[in-house]
C-alpha positions as MATLAB code, in Angstrom:
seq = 'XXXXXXXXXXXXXXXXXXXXXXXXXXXXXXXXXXXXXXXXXXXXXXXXXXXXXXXXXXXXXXXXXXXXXXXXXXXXXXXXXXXXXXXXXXXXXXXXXXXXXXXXXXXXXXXXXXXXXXXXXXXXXXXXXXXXXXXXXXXXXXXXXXXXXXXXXXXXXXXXXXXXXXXXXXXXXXXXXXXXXXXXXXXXXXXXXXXXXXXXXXXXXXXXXXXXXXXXXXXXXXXXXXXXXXXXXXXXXXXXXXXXXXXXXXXXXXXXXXXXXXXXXXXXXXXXXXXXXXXXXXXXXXXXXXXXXXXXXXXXXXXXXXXXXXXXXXXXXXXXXXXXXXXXXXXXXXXXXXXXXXXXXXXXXXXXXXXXXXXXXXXXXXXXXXXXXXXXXXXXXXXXXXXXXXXXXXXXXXXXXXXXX';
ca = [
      97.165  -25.001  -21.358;
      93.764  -25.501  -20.904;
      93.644  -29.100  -19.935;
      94.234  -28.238  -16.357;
      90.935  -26.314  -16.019;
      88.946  -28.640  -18.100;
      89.566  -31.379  -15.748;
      88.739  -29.036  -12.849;
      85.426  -28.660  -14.237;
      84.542  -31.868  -14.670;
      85.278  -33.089  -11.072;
      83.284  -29.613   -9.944;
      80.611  -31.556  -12.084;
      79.335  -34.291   -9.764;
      79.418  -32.025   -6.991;
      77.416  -29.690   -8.895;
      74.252  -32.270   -9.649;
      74.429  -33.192   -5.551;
      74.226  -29.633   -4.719;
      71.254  -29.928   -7.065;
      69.323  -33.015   -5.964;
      69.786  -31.768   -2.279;
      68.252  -28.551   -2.902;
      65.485  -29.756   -4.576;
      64.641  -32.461   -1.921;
      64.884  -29.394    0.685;
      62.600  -27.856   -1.062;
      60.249  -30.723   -1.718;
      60.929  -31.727    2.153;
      59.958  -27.579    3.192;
      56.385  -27.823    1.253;
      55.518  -31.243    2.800;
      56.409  -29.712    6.178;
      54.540  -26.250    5.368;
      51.567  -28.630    4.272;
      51.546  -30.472    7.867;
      51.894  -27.543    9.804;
      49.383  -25.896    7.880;
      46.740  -29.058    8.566;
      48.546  -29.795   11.822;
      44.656  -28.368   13.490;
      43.062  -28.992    9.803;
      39.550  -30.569   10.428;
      38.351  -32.537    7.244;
      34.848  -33.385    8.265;
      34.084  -29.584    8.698;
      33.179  -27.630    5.721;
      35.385  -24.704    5.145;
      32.643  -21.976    6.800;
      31.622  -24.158    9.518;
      32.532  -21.553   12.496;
      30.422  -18.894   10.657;
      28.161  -21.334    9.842;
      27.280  -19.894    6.507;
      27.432  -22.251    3.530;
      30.442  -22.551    1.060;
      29.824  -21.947   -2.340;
      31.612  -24.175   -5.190;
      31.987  -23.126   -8.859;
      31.970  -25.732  -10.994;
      33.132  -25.635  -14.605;
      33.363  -28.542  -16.946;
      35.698  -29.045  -19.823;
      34.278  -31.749  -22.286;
      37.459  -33.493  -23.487;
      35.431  -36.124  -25.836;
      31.744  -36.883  -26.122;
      30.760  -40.852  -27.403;
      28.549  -41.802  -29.142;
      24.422  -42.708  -28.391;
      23.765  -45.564  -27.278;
      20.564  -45.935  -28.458;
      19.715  -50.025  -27.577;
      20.703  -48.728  -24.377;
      19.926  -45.388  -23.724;
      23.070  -43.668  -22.829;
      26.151  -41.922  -23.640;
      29.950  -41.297  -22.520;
      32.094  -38.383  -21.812;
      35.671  -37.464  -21.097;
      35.432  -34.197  -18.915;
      37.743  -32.582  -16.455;
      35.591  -31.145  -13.992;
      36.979  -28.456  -11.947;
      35.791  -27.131   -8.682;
      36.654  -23.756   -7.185;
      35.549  -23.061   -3.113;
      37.491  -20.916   -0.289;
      38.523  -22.232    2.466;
      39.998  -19.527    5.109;
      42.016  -22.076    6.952;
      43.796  -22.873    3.659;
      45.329  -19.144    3.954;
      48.988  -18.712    4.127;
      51.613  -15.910    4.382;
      54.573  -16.917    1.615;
      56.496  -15.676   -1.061;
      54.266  -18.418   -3.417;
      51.477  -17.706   -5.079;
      50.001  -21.183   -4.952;
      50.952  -24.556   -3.758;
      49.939  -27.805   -5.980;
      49.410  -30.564   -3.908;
      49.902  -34.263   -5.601;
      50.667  -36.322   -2.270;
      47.275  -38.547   -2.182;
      47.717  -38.680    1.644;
      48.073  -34.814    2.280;
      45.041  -34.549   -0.078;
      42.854  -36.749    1.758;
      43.489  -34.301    4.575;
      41.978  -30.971    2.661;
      37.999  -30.491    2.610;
      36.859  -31.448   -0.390;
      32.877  -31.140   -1.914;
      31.137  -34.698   -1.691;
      30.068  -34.057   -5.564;
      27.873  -36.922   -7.780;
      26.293  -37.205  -11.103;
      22.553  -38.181  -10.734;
      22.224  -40.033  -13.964;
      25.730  -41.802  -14.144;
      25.536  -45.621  -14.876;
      29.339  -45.613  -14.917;
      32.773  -43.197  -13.831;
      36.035  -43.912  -13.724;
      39.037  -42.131  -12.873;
      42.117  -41.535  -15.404;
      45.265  -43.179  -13.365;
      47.915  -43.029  -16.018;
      50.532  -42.172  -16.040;
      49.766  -40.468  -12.165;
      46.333  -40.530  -10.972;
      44.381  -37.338  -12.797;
      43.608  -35.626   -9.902;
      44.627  -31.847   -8.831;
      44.423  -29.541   -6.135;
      46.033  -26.339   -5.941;
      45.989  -24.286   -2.875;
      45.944  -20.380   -3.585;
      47.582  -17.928   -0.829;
      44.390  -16.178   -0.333;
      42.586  -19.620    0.915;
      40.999  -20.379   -2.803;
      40.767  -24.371   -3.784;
      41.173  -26.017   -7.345;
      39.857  -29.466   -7.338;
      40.179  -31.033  -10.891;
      39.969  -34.167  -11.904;
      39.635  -35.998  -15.211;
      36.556  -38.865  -15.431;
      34.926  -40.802  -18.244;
      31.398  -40.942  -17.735;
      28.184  -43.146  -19.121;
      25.267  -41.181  -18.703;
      21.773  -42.252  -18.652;
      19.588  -40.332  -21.056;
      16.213  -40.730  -21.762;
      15.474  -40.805  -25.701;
      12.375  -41.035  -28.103;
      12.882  -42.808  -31.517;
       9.513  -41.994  -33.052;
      11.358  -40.459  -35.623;
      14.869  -41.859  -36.160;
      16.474  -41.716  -37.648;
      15.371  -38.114  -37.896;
      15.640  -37.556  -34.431;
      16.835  -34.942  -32.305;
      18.053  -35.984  -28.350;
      18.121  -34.059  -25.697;
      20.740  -35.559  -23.036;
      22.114  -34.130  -19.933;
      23.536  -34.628  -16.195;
      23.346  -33.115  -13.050;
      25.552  -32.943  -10.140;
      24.544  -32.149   -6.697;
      26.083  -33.067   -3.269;
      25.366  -36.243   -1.865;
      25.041  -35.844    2.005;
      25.770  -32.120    2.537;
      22.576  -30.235    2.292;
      22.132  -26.425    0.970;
      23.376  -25.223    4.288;
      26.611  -26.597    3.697;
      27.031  -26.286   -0.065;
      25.734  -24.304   -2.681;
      26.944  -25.438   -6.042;
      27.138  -22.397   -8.605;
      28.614  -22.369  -12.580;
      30.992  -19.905  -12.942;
      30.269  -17.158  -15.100;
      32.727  -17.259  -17.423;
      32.623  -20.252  -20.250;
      30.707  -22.849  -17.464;
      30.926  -25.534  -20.158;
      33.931  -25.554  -22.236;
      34.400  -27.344  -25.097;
      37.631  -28.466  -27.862;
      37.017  -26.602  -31.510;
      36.773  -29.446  -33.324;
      34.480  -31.443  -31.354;
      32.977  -34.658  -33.107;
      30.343  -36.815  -31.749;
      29.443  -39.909  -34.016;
      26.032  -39.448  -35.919;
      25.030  -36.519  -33.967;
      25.720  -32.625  -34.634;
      25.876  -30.596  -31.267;
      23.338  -28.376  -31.912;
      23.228  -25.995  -28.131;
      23.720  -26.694  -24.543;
      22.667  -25.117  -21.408;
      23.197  -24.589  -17.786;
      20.906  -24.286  -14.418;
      20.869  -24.404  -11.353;
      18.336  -26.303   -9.227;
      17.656  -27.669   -5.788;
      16.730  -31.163   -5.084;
      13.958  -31.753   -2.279;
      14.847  -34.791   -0.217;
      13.120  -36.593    3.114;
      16.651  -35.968    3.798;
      17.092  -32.387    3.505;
      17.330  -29.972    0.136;
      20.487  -30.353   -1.787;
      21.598  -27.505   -3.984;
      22.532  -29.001   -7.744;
      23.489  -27.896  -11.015;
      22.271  -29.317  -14.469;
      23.416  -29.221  -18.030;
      21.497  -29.786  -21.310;
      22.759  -30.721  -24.361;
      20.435  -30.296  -27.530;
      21.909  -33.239  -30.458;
      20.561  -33.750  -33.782;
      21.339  -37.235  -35.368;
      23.292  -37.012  -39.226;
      21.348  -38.542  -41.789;
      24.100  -39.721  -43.805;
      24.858  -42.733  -41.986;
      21.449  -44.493  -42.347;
      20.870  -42.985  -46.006;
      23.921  -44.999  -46.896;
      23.498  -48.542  -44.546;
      19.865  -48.610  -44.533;
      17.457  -46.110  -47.398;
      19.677  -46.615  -50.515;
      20.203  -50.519  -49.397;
      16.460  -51.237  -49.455;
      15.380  -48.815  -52.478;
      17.893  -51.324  -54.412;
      16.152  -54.411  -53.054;
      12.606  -52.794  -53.514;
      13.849  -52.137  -57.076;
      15.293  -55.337  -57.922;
      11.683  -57.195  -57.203;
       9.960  -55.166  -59.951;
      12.576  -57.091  -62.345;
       9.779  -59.951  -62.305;
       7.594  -57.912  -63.943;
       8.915  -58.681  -67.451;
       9.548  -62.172  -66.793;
       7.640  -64.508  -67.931;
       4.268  -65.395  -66.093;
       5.330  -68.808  -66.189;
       8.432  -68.383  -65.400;
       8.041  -70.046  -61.998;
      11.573  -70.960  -60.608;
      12.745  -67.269  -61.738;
       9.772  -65.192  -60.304;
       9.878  -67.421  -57.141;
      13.571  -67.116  -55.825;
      13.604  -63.323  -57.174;
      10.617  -62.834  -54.786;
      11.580  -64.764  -52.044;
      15.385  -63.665  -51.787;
      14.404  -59.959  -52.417;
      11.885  -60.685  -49.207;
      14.170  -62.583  -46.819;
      17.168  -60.188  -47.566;
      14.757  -56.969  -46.410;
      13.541  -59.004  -43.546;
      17.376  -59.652  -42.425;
      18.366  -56.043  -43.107;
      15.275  -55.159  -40.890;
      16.226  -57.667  -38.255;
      19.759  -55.539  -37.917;
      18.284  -52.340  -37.804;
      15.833  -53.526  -34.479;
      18.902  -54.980  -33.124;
      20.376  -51.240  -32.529;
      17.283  -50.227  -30.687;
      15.179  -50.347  -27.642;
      12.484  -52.372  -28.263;
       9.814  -49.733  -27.358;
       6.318  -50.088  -28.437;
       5.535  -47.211  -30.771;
       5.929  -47.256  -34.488;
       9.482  -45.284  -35.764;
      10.365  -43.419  -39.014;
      12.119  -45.871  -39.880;
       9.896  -48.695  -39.469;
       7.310  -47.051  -41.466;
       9.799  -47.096  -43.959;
      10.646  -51.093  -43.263;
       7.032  -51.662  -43.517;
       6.429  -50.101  -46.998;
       9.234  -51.925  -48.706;
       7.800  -54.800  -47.202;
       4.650  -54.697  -49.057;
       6.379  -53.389  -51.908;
       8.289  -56.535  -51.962;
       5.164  -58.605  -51.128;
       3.173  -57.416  -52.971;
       5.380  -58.039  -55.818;
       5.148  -61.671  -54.971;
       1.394  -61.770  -54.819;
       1.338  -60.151  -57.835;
       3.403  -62.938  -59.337;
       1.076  -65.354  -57.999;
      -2.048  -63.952  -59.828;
      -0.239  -63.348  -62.956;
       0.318  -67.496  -63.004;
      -3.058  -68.251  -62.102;
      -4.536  -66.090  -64.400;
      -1.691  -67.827  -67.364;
      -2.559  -71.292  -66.615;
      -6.605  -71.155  -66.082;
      -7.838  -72.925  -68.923;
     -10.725  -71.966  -70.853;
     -13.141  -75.149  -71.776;
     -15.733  -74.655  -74.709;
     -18.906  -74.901  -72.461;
     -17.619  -71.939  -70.754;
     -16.276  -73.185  -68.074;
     -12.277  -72.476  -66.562;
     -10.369  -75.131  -65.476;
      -7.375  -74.769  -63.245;
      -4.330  -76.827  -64.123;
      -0.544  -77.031  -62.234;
       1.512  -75.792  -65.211;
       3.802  -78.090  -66.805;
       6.614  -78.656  -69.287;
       6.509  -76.960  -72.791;
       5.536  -80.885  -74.410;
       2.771  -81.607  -71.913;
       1.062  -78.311  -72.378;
      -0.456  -78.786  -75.993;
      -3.885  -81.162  -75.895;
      -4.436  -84.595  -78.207;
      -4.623  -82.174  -80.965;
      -1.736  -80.558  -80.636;
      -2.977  -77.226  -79.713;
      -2.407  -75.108  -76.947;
      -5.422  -75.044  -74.760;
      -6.814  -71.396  -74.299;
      -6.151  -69.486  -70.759;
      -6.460  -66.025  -69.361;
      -2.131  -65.112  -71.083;
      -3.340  -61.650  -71.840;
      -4.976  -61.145  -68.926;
      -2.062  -62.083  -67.207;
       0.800  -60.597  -69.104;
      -1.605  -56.866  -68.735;
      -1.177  -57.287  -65.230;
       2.279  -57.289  -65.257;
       2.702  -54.012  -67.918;
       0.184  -52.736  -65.195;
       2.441  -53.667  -62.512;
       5.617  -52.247  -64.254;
       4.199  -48.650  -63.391;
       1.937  -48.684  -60.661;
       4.755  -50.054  -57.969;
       7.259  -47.494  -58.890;
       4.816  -44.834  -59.030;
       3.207  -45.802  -55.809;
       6.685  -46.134  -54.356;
       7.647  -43.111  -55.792;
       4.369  -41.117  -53.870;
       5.008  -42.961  -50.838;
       9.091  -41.277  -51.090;
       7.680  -37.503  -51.587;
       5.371  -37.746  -48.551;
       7.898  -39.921  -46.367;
      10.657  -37.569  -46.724;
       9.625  -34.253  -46.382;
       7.740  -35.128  -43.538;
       9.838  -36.330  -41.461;
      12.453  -34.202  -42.564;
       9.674  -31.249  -41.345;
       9.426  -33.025  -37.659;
      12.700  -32.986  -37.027;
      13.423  -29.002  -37.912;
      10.040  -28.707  -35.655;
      11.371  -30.721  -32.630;
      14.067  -28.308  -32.698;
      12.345  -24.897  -33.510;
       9.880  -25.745  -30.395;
      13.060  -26.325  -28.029;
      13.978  -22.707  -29.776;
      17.173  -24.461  -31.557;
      17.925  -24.250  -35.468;
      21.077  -24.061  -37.247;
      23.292  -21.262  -36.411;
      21.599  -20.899  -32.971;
];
């Protein structure tokens, strides 16, 4: 009995989905035409209080999606922000049962007023296209503008590395208009939340430590642009560079005080510990300069380079004494002759005894050796430390930032 109606419904069904798609494309069709009337007498190379001739004021606010890394060898850094812009416009107004129109047609958006905003440090921007070009504006009934848009940025920030890696950087941008002067726009942070970040933020080797907002104006041959700025305060991690670079070298500083209880003739041994032990620091060195600027002054960390360098060094030298002082011969007239060591069988005169040399001279050195480079290492760790340790918590106490700030 009820097959009748079933199949009733079913044909109603196509007919139903028409009746759909129509009404939406009359609708879709109404706003585009609302839009064109609207900017039928629209001028876009007037800003929006031009009659009046008072200035219009944007509020910006800035939503940082993701914040890169450093760059340290080249002294910048990347976002991914959606920056949103907020002005009224009085010829936006409209009488209508909406609320707010969104407009996504890129030709009926080049038609609206919009604030000729740049970033004064950017090295590079680019705007998200996918899946649609990340761009919005959003009329408002009483003549109020949203103009977001989602960029990636790279930043140019200015950065001191006297001592990383126990720095702290303090990076920022600024926007500002770049041909309308402060009669035409006045750029403003709004006062709610101007900088808004995600909860669980992570930048890589850095802890966000503060930001901060102002507003400034820029004084141009040109004319005086109004601008905003915004500072953020970053303290680099530690645990990075404790791991790659401080616990790597200790090791190899360590492993050249083995020669000590070799043998002072124990040339082949003592002479590829010392060498590889050197050559292996200088290499790990050579990586460390390659992630940096090659700036002029002396850094933490190559203060740090430096001392295992002698350490090593001077573990070497002190190999190189030890032999001399093993194979210089004593003579009975007093005198010391200096001889190339050689084999166990040559070594022994006509007589078959050992000529006499400095051996226990040589073999003190080394029990000398075996605690005065580990204790003079050892100093050298308790002042390098805390010191630098104290210059970083300073950098950020004068800038009046510290943990929980």
């Amino acid at each position: 009995m009820w097959l009748p109606g079933l199949r009733v419904g079913f044909s109603l069904l196509p007919s139903l989905v028409l009746l759909l798609d129509l009404l939406g494309l009359a609708a879709g069709t109404s706003q585009r035409m609302f839009l064109e009337e609207m900017l039928k007498d629209y001028d876009v190379n007037v800003w929006p209080h031009g009659d009046t001739g008072k200035p219009t004021t944007v509020n910006v606010q800035m939503f940082i999606n993701s914040f890169g890394s450093l760059n340290a060898a080249n002294m910048d850094y990347s976002i991914d922000v959606f920056l949103r812009q907020r002005w009224n416009d009085p010829r936006l107004r409209f009488s209508d049962t909406r609320e707010k129109i969104t407009v996504t047609n890129p030709a009926i958006q080049a038609k609206i007023w919009k604030p000729d905003t740049y970033f004064n440090n950017v090295k590079d921007a680019e705007v998200h296209q996918v899946t649609m070009p990340n761009i919005l504006v959003r009329l408002h009934r009483n003549g109020d503008v949203l103009y977001s848009m989602r960029v990636t940025l790279t930043l140019a920030c200015s950065m001191e590395f006297e001592k990383y890696p126990f720095d702290a950087q303090f990076c920022g941008t600024s926007i500002s208009s770049y041909a309308n002067t402060d009669d035409v726009i006045v750029y403003k942070w709004v006062d709610v939340n101007p900088i808004d970040l995600p909860d669980q933020l992570e930048i890589a080797q850095f802890d966000l430590i503060n930001y901060s907002t102002d507003n400034y104006t820029q004084y141009f041959v040109t004319g005086n642009f109004s601008g905003l700025m915004v500072h953020f305060s970053l303290r680099r991690q530690n645990g990075y560079h404790v791991l790659q670079t401080y616990v790597p070298t200790i090791l190899i500083v360590s492993i050249s005080w083995v020669s000590f209880w070799l043998d002072p003739n124990a040339v082949p041994g003592r002479v590829s510990l010392g060498v590889t032990t050197l050559l292996t620091l200088t290499t790990l060195a050579s990586g460390i300069r390659a992630q940096l600027p090659p700036v002029s002054y002396v850094k933490a960390i190559d203060v740090w380079i430096g001392m295992c360098m002698i350490m090593v060094f001077g573990a070497l030298l002190e190999f190189t004494l030890a032999n001399w002082l093993a194979n210089k011969k004593i003579s009975e007239n007093g005198q010391t002759i200096f001889r190339i060591p050689k084999a166990p069988e040559d070594v022994e005169d006509a007589a078959g005894k050992s000529p006499k040399t400095y051996m226990d001279y040589a073999r003190a050195l080394d029990r000398l050796c075996r605690g005065l480079f580990p204790f003079s290492f050892l100093v050298f760790n308790i002042v390098y430390w805390p010191y630098y340790l104290i210059q970083q918590h300073r950098t950020l106490s004068i800038h009046g930032l510290v943990d929980g700030v």
